[in-house]
């Protein structure tokens, strides 16, 4: 029996990357996956889970639209009565220049999905957990703990997700609802491909080589590794953990600067 047997789990941003991998991990642990995305690609993931012998259903929802999210929550209440797990993973990113050059519409779009979407999904599904408790996991980023050049919108949104998670934890702990954030580093996802180039492209190759020396473990993370952390936080194995923002970045945030790694490339021999 899996750690999430008979649990009903709502996951957003489930069509690719971390969301898709997490849906598969949690399904293999016994959860019934209610997969949410803004595109119909979510049904590909749902079909893959069901074909593997697990349980999944798909829903197309714009998490930044309050009316759409409320209607989704009403549908879930009518169909299932309650939920046990919410994974707020939907997010977008864009490197769009320094703050004085940063387009307002880009800033708004990122906050609408990454931060407001997390708030809306939490707001409207929390009542479905309040009788029997549950676990909420929000995807933040190590970019919510430190800043990146030219990504002030993303930094602001993910920093907001971390503190919003803490608000949820202290407000609903008495109802046995736990709330934690994950803060992934650089993970091999389609979003990274979009921002930096695919691993087959020159730009993508250069980016990944740079990450090897930036990351103490010498590589990018995988969506499955993040999914396993989410499954842990969703399960009773983490029953006394709440209000945390857990970094999963291969060690990047462990140092203040790369030090001798800048001038001594002997490390390369250990990461091939």
Short mmCIF file of C-alpha atoms in Angstrom, two decimals:
data_model
loop_
_atom_site.label_atom_id
_atom_site.label_comp_id
_atom_site.label_asym_id
_atom_site.label_seq_id
_atom_site.Cartn_x
_atom_site.Cartn_y
_atom_site.Cartn_z
CA UNK A 1 0.00 0.00 0.00
CA UNK A 2 1.32 3.46 -0.96
CA UNK A 3 1.73 6.39 1.38
CA UNK A 4 -1.13 8.26 -0.33
CA UNK A 5 -3.59 5.39 -0.66
CA UNK A 6 -7.17 6.62 -1.15
CA UNK A 7 -6.11 10.28 -0.93
CA UNK A 8 -7.64 12.78 -3.35
CA UNK A 9 -5.01 15.17 -4.67
CA UNK A 10 -5.50 18.33 -6.72
CA UNK A 11 -2.41 19.31 -8.73
CA UNK A 12 -2.07 22.40 -10.93
CA UNK A 13 0.34 22.95 -13.80
CA UNK A 14 0.23 19.24 -14.48
CA UNK A 15 0.76 18.93 -18.23
CA UNK A 16 4.60 19.01 -18.22
CA UNK A 17 7.72 19.15 -16.10
CA UNK A 18 7.46 19.04 -12.32
CA UNK A 19 3.66 18.87 -12.35
CA UNK A 20 3.47 15.88 -14.68
CA UNK A 21 6.24 14.01 -12.86
CA UNK A 22 4.68 14.68 -9.47
CA UNK A 23 1.27 13.49 -10.66
CA UNK A 24 2.82 10.18 -11.70
CA UNK A 25 4.78 9.79 -8.45
CA UNK A 26 1.74 10.54 -6.30
CA UNK A 27 -0.48 8.27 -8.37
CA UNK A 28 2.00 5.44 -7.87
CA UNK A 29 1.70 6.07 -4.12
CA UNK A 30 -2.06 5.49 -4.33
CA UNK A 31 -3.50 9.00 -4.72
CA UNK A 32 -6.41 9.78 -7.04
CA UNK A 33 -4.99 12.63 -9.12
CA UNK A 34 -7.20 15.56 -10.12
CA UNK A 35 -4.90 17.13 -12.68
CA UNK A 36 -5.40 20.80 -13.55
CA UNK A 37 -3.84 22.79 -16.37
CA UNK A 38 -4.72 25.58 -18.76
CA UNK A 39 -4.19 23.40 -21.87
CA UNK A 40 -5.66 20.09 -22.99
CA UNK A 41 -2.19 18.53 -22.79
CA UNK A 42 -3.20 17.67 -19.24
CA UNK A 43 -5.25 14.82 -20.67
CA UNK A 44 -2.10 13.20 -22.04
CA UNK A 45 -0.75 12.93 -18.49
CA UNK A 46 -4.13 11.72 -17.19
CA UNK A 47 -4.29 9.01 -19.85
CA UNK A 48 -0.74 7.90 -19.09
CA UNK A 49 -1.55 7.56 -15.39
CA UNK A 50 -4.75 5.65 -16.02
CA UNK A 51 -3.05 3.35 -18.54
CA UNK A 52 -0.48 2.51 -15.86
CA UNK A 53 -3.31 1.26 -13.66
CA UNK A 54 -3.63 4.26 -11.38
CA UNK A 55 -6.37 6.90 -11.01
CA UNK A 56 -6.48 10.35 -12.59
CA UNK A 57 -8.99 12.87 -13.91
CA UNK A 58 -8.27 16.02 -15.88
CA UNK A 59 -9.62 19.58 -15.71
CA UNK A 60 -8.85 22.68 -17.77
CA UNK A 61 -8.75 25.70 -15.45
CA UNK A 62 -7.10 29.11 -15.59
CA UNK A 63 -5.81 29.41 -12.02
CA UNK A 64 -5.58 33.20 -12.31
CA UNK A 65 -9.35 33.46 -12.94
CA UNK A 66 -11.27 33.61 -9.66
CA UNK A 67 -14.58 32.59 -11.24
CA UNK A 68 -13.03 29.59 -12.99
CA UNK A 69 -11.28 28.42 -9.84
CA UNK A 70 -14.42 28.79 -7.73
CA UNK A 71 -16.42 26.80 -10.28
CA UNK A 72 -13.73 24.11 -10.28
CA UNK A 73 -13.85 23.87 -6.48
CA UNK A 74 -17.66 23.57 -6.61
CA UNK A 75 -17.35 20.75 -9.14
CA UNK A 76 -14.84 18.90 -6.97
CA UNK A 77 -17.07 19.32 -3.92
CA UNK A 78 -20.07 17.92 -5.76
CA UNK A 79 -18.06 15.00 -7.15
CA UNK A 80 -15.80 14.04 -4.24
CA UNK A 81 -17.02 15.96 -1.20
CA UNK A 82 -13.52 16.71 0.04
CA UNK A 83 -9.86 16.61 -0.92
CA UNK A 84 -6.74 15.64 1.01
CA UNK A 85 -3.90 17.25 -0.92
CA UNK A 86 -3.40 20.45 -2.93
CA UNK A 87 -0.23 20.97 -4.96
CA UNK A 88 -0.11 24.53 -6.31
CA UNK A 89 2.44 24.13 -9.06
CA UNK A 90 1.16 26.24 -11.98
CA UNK A 91 3.64 28.95 -12.85
CA UNK A 92 5.26 30.99 -15.58
CA UNK A 93 8.56 32.88 -15.81
CA UNK A 94 10.24 35.43 -18.04
CA UNK A 95 13.54 37.29 -18.00
CA UNK A 96 12.40 40.71 -19.13
CA UNK A 97 15.04 43.29 -18.23
CA UNK A 98 16.07 45.45 -15.30
CA UNK A 99 13.32 46.94 -13.16
CA UNK A 100 13.16 50.32 -14.92
CA UNK A 101 12.81 48.47 -18.24
CA UNK A 102 10.61 45.63 -17.00
CA UNK A 103 7.22 45.60 -18.80
CA UNK A 104 4.28 46.07 -16.46
CA UNK A 105 2.25 43.49 -18.35
CA UNK A 106 4.96 40.85 -17.83
CA UNK A 107 5.11 41.61 -14.11
CA UNK A 108 1.31 41.37 -13.88
CA UNK A 109 1.08 38.12 -15.83
CA UNK A 110 3.68 36.36 -13.67
CA UNK A 111 2.12 37.48 -10.40
CA UNK A 112 -1.35 36.58 -11.66
CA UNK A 113 -0.40 32.96 -12.30
CA UNK A 114 2.37 32.26 -9.79
CA UNK A 115 1.10 34.15 -6.75
CA UNK A 116 -2.56 35.02 -7.31
CA UNK A 117 -3.18 31.55 -8.77
CA UNK A 118 -1.75 29.97 -5.63
CA UNK A 119 -3.97 32.18 -3.49
CA UNK A 120 -7.12 31.43 -5.49
CA UNK A 121 -6.67 27.66 -5.56
CA UNK A 122 -5.93 27.67 -1.85
CA UNK A 123 -8.83 29.96 -0.99
CA UNK A 124 -11.47 27.95 -2.82
CA UNK A 125 -10.27 24.43 -2.00
CA UNK A 126 -9.39 24.95 1.67
CA UNK A 127 -13.03 24.42 2.75
CA UNK A 128 -12.79 20.92 1.22
CA UNK A 129 -10.03 20.08 3.74
CA UNK A 130 -11.31 21.72 6.89
CA UNK A 131 -13.27 18.78 8.28
CA UNK A 132 -10.59 16.09 8.01
CA UNK A 133 -7.36 18.03 7.47
CA UNK A 134 -4.95 17.91 4.59
CA UNK A 135 -1.65 18.98 3.11
CA UNK A 136 -0.95 21.94 0.83
CA UNK A 137 2.32 22.16 -1.08
CA UNK A 138 3.19 25.29 -3.06
CA UNK A 139 5.88 25.51 -5.71
CA UNK A 140 8.11 28.47 -4.93
CA UNK A 141 11.74 28.57 -6.11
CA UNK A 142 15.21 29.28 -4.85
CA UNK A 143 14.53 32.47 -6.82
CA UNK A 144 12.06 33.30 -4.05
CA UNK A 145 14.89 33.14 -1.51
CA UNK A 146 17.50 35.09 -3.49
CA UNK A 147 17.35 37.30 -6.57
CA UNK A 148 18.12 36.79 -10.26
CA UNK A 149 19.14 39.43 -12.77
CA UNK A 150 16.29 40.70 -14.95
CA UNK A 151 13.61 38.53 -13.28
CA UNK A 152 12.13 40.83 -10.66
CA UNK A 153 8.57 39.68 -11.41
CA UNK A 154 9.43 36.03 -10.84
CA UNK A 155 11.48 36.83 -7.75
CA UNK A 156 8.62 38.84 -6.28
CA UNK A 157 6.03 36.18 -7.07
CA UNK A 158 8.02 33.27 -5.64
CA UNK A 159 9.03 35.23 -2.55
CA UNK A 160 5.34 35.96 -2.08
CA UNK A 161 4.47 32.27 -2.43
CA UNK A 162 6.85 31.42 0.41
CA UNK A 163 5.35 33.90 2.83
CA UNK A 164 1.80 33.10 1.71
CA UNK A 165 2.60 29.47 2.59
CA UNK A 166 3.55 30.55 6.10
CA UNK A 167 0.27 32.47 6.41
CA UNK A 168 -1.66 29.36 5.43
CA UNK A 169 0.26 27.22 7.91
CA UNK A 170 -0.43 29.41 10.93
CA UNK A 171 -4.06 30.13 10.03
CA UNK A 172 -5.15 26.52 9.42
CA UNK A 173 -2.90 24.40 11.62
CA UNK A 174 -5.71 23.94 14.16
CA UNK A 175 -7.78 22.29 11.43
CA UNK A 176 -4.89 19.85 10.89
CA UNK A 177 -4.07 21.43 7.54
CA UNK A 178 -0.35 21.66 6.87
CA UNK A 179 1.16 24.04 4.32
CA UNK A 180 4.70 23.88 2.97
CA UNK A 181 6.54 25.32 0.00
CA UNK A 182 9.19 23.71 -2.13
CA UNK A 183 11.95 25.85 -3.59
CA UNK A 184 13.44 24.02 -6.57
CA UNK A 185 16.69 25.08 -8.16
CA UNK A 186 17.33 24.48 -11.83
CA UNK A 187 15.34 21.44 -12.94
CA UNK A 188 15.27 19.82 -16.40
CA UNK A 189 11.86 21.02 -17.54
CA UNK A 190 10.31 22.56 -20.68
CA UNK A 191 10.35 25.92 -18.86
CA UNK A 192 14.13 25.73 -18.53
CA UNK A 193 14.33 24.80 -22.22
CA UNK A 194 12.25 27.88 -23.05
CA UNK A 195 14.35 30.22 -20.94
CA UNK A 196 17.84 28.89 -21.71
CA UNK A 197 17.68 26.65 -24.75
CA UNK A 198 17.32 22.90 -25.10
CA UNK A 199 20.18 20.60 -24.12
CA UNK A 200 20.82 19.95 -27.83
CA UNK A 201 21.24 23.68 -28.63
CA UNK A 202 24.49 25.59 -28.18
CA UNK A 203 22.91 28.04 -25.74
CA UNK A 204 21.35 25.19 -23.80
CA UNK A 205 24.62 23.27 -23.68
CA UNK A 206 26.48 26.33 -22.40
CA UNK A 207 23.86 26.95 -19.74
CA UNK A 208 24.01 23.35 -18.50
CA UNK A 209 27.82 23.36 -18.41
CA UNK A 210 27.69 26.53 -16.31
CA UNK A 211 25.19 24.85 -13.98
CA UNK A 212 27.63 22.00 -13.42
CA UNK A 213 30.06 24.30 -11.65
CA UNK A 214 27.33 26.40 -10.04
CA UNK A 215 25.70 23.31 -8.48
CA UNK A 216 27.70 21.34 -5.90
CA UNK A 217 26.10 18.09 -7.09
CA UNK A 218 27.31 18.92 -10.59
CA UNK A 219 24.06 18.59 -12.52
CA UNK A 220 20.50 19.84 -12.95
CA UNK A 221 17.74 18.22 -10.93
CA UNK A 222 15.02 16.02 -12.39
CA UNK A 223 11.26 16.56 -12.14
CA UNK A 224 10.93 13.12 -10.55
CA UNK A 225 13.26 14.15 -7.70
CA UNK A 226 11.02 17.12 -6.98
CA UNK A 227 7.93 14.91 -7.24
CA UNK A 228 9.28 12.62 -4.53
CA UNK A 229 9.71 15.59 -2.19
CA UNK A 230 6.14 16.70 -2.87
CA UNK A 231 4.83 13.17 -2.20
CA UNK A 232 6.69 13.15 1.12
CA UNK A 233 5.18 16.49 2.15
CA UNK A 234 1.73 15.26 1.10
CA UNK A 235 2.04 12.11 3.19
CA UNK A 236 1.75 11.42 6.90
CA UNK A 237 5.52 10.87 6.96
CA UNK A 238 5.79 14.68 7.23
CA UNK A 239 2.99 15.06 9.77
CA UNK A 240 4.86 17.56 12.00
CA UNK A 241 6.25 19.71 9.19
CA UNK A 242 4.39 22.90 8.31
CA UNK A 243 5.23 26.47 7.39
CA UNK A 244 8.50 25.47 5.75
CA UNK A 245 10.09 26.37 2.42
CA UNK A 246 12.27 23.40 1.56
CA UNK A 247 15.03 24.01 -0.96
CA UNK A 248 15.78 21.27 -3.51
CA UNK A 249 18.60 22.71 -5.62
CA UNK A 250 21.59 20.35 -5.53
CA UNK A 251 23.33 22.58 -2.98
CA UNK A 252 23.41 25.94 -4.78
CA UNK A 253 22.08 27.89 -1.80
CA UNK A 254 24.65 26.31 0.53
CA UNK A 255 27.46 28.72 -0.39
CA UNK A 256 27.87 32.48 -0.60
CA UNK A 257 30.01 32.38 -3.77
CA UNK A 258 31.63 29.67 -5.92
CA UNK A 259 35.12 30.48 -4.62
CA UNK A 260 37.94 28.39 -6.11
CA UNK A 261 35.46 26.78 -8.48
CA UNK A 262 35.87 29.91 -10.61
CA UNK A 263 39.60 29.39 -11.17
CA UNK A 264 40.14 25.67 -10.57
CA UNK A 265 38.21 23.38 -12.89
CA UNK A 266 39.40 20.06 -11.40
CA UNK A 267 35.80 19.59 -10.26
CA UNK A 268 34.85 18.86 -13.86
CA UNK A 269 36.50 15.47 -13.59
CA UNK A 270 33.99 14.46 -10.89
CA UNK A 271 30.81 15.44 -12.75
CA UNK A 272 31.24 13.83 -16.15
#
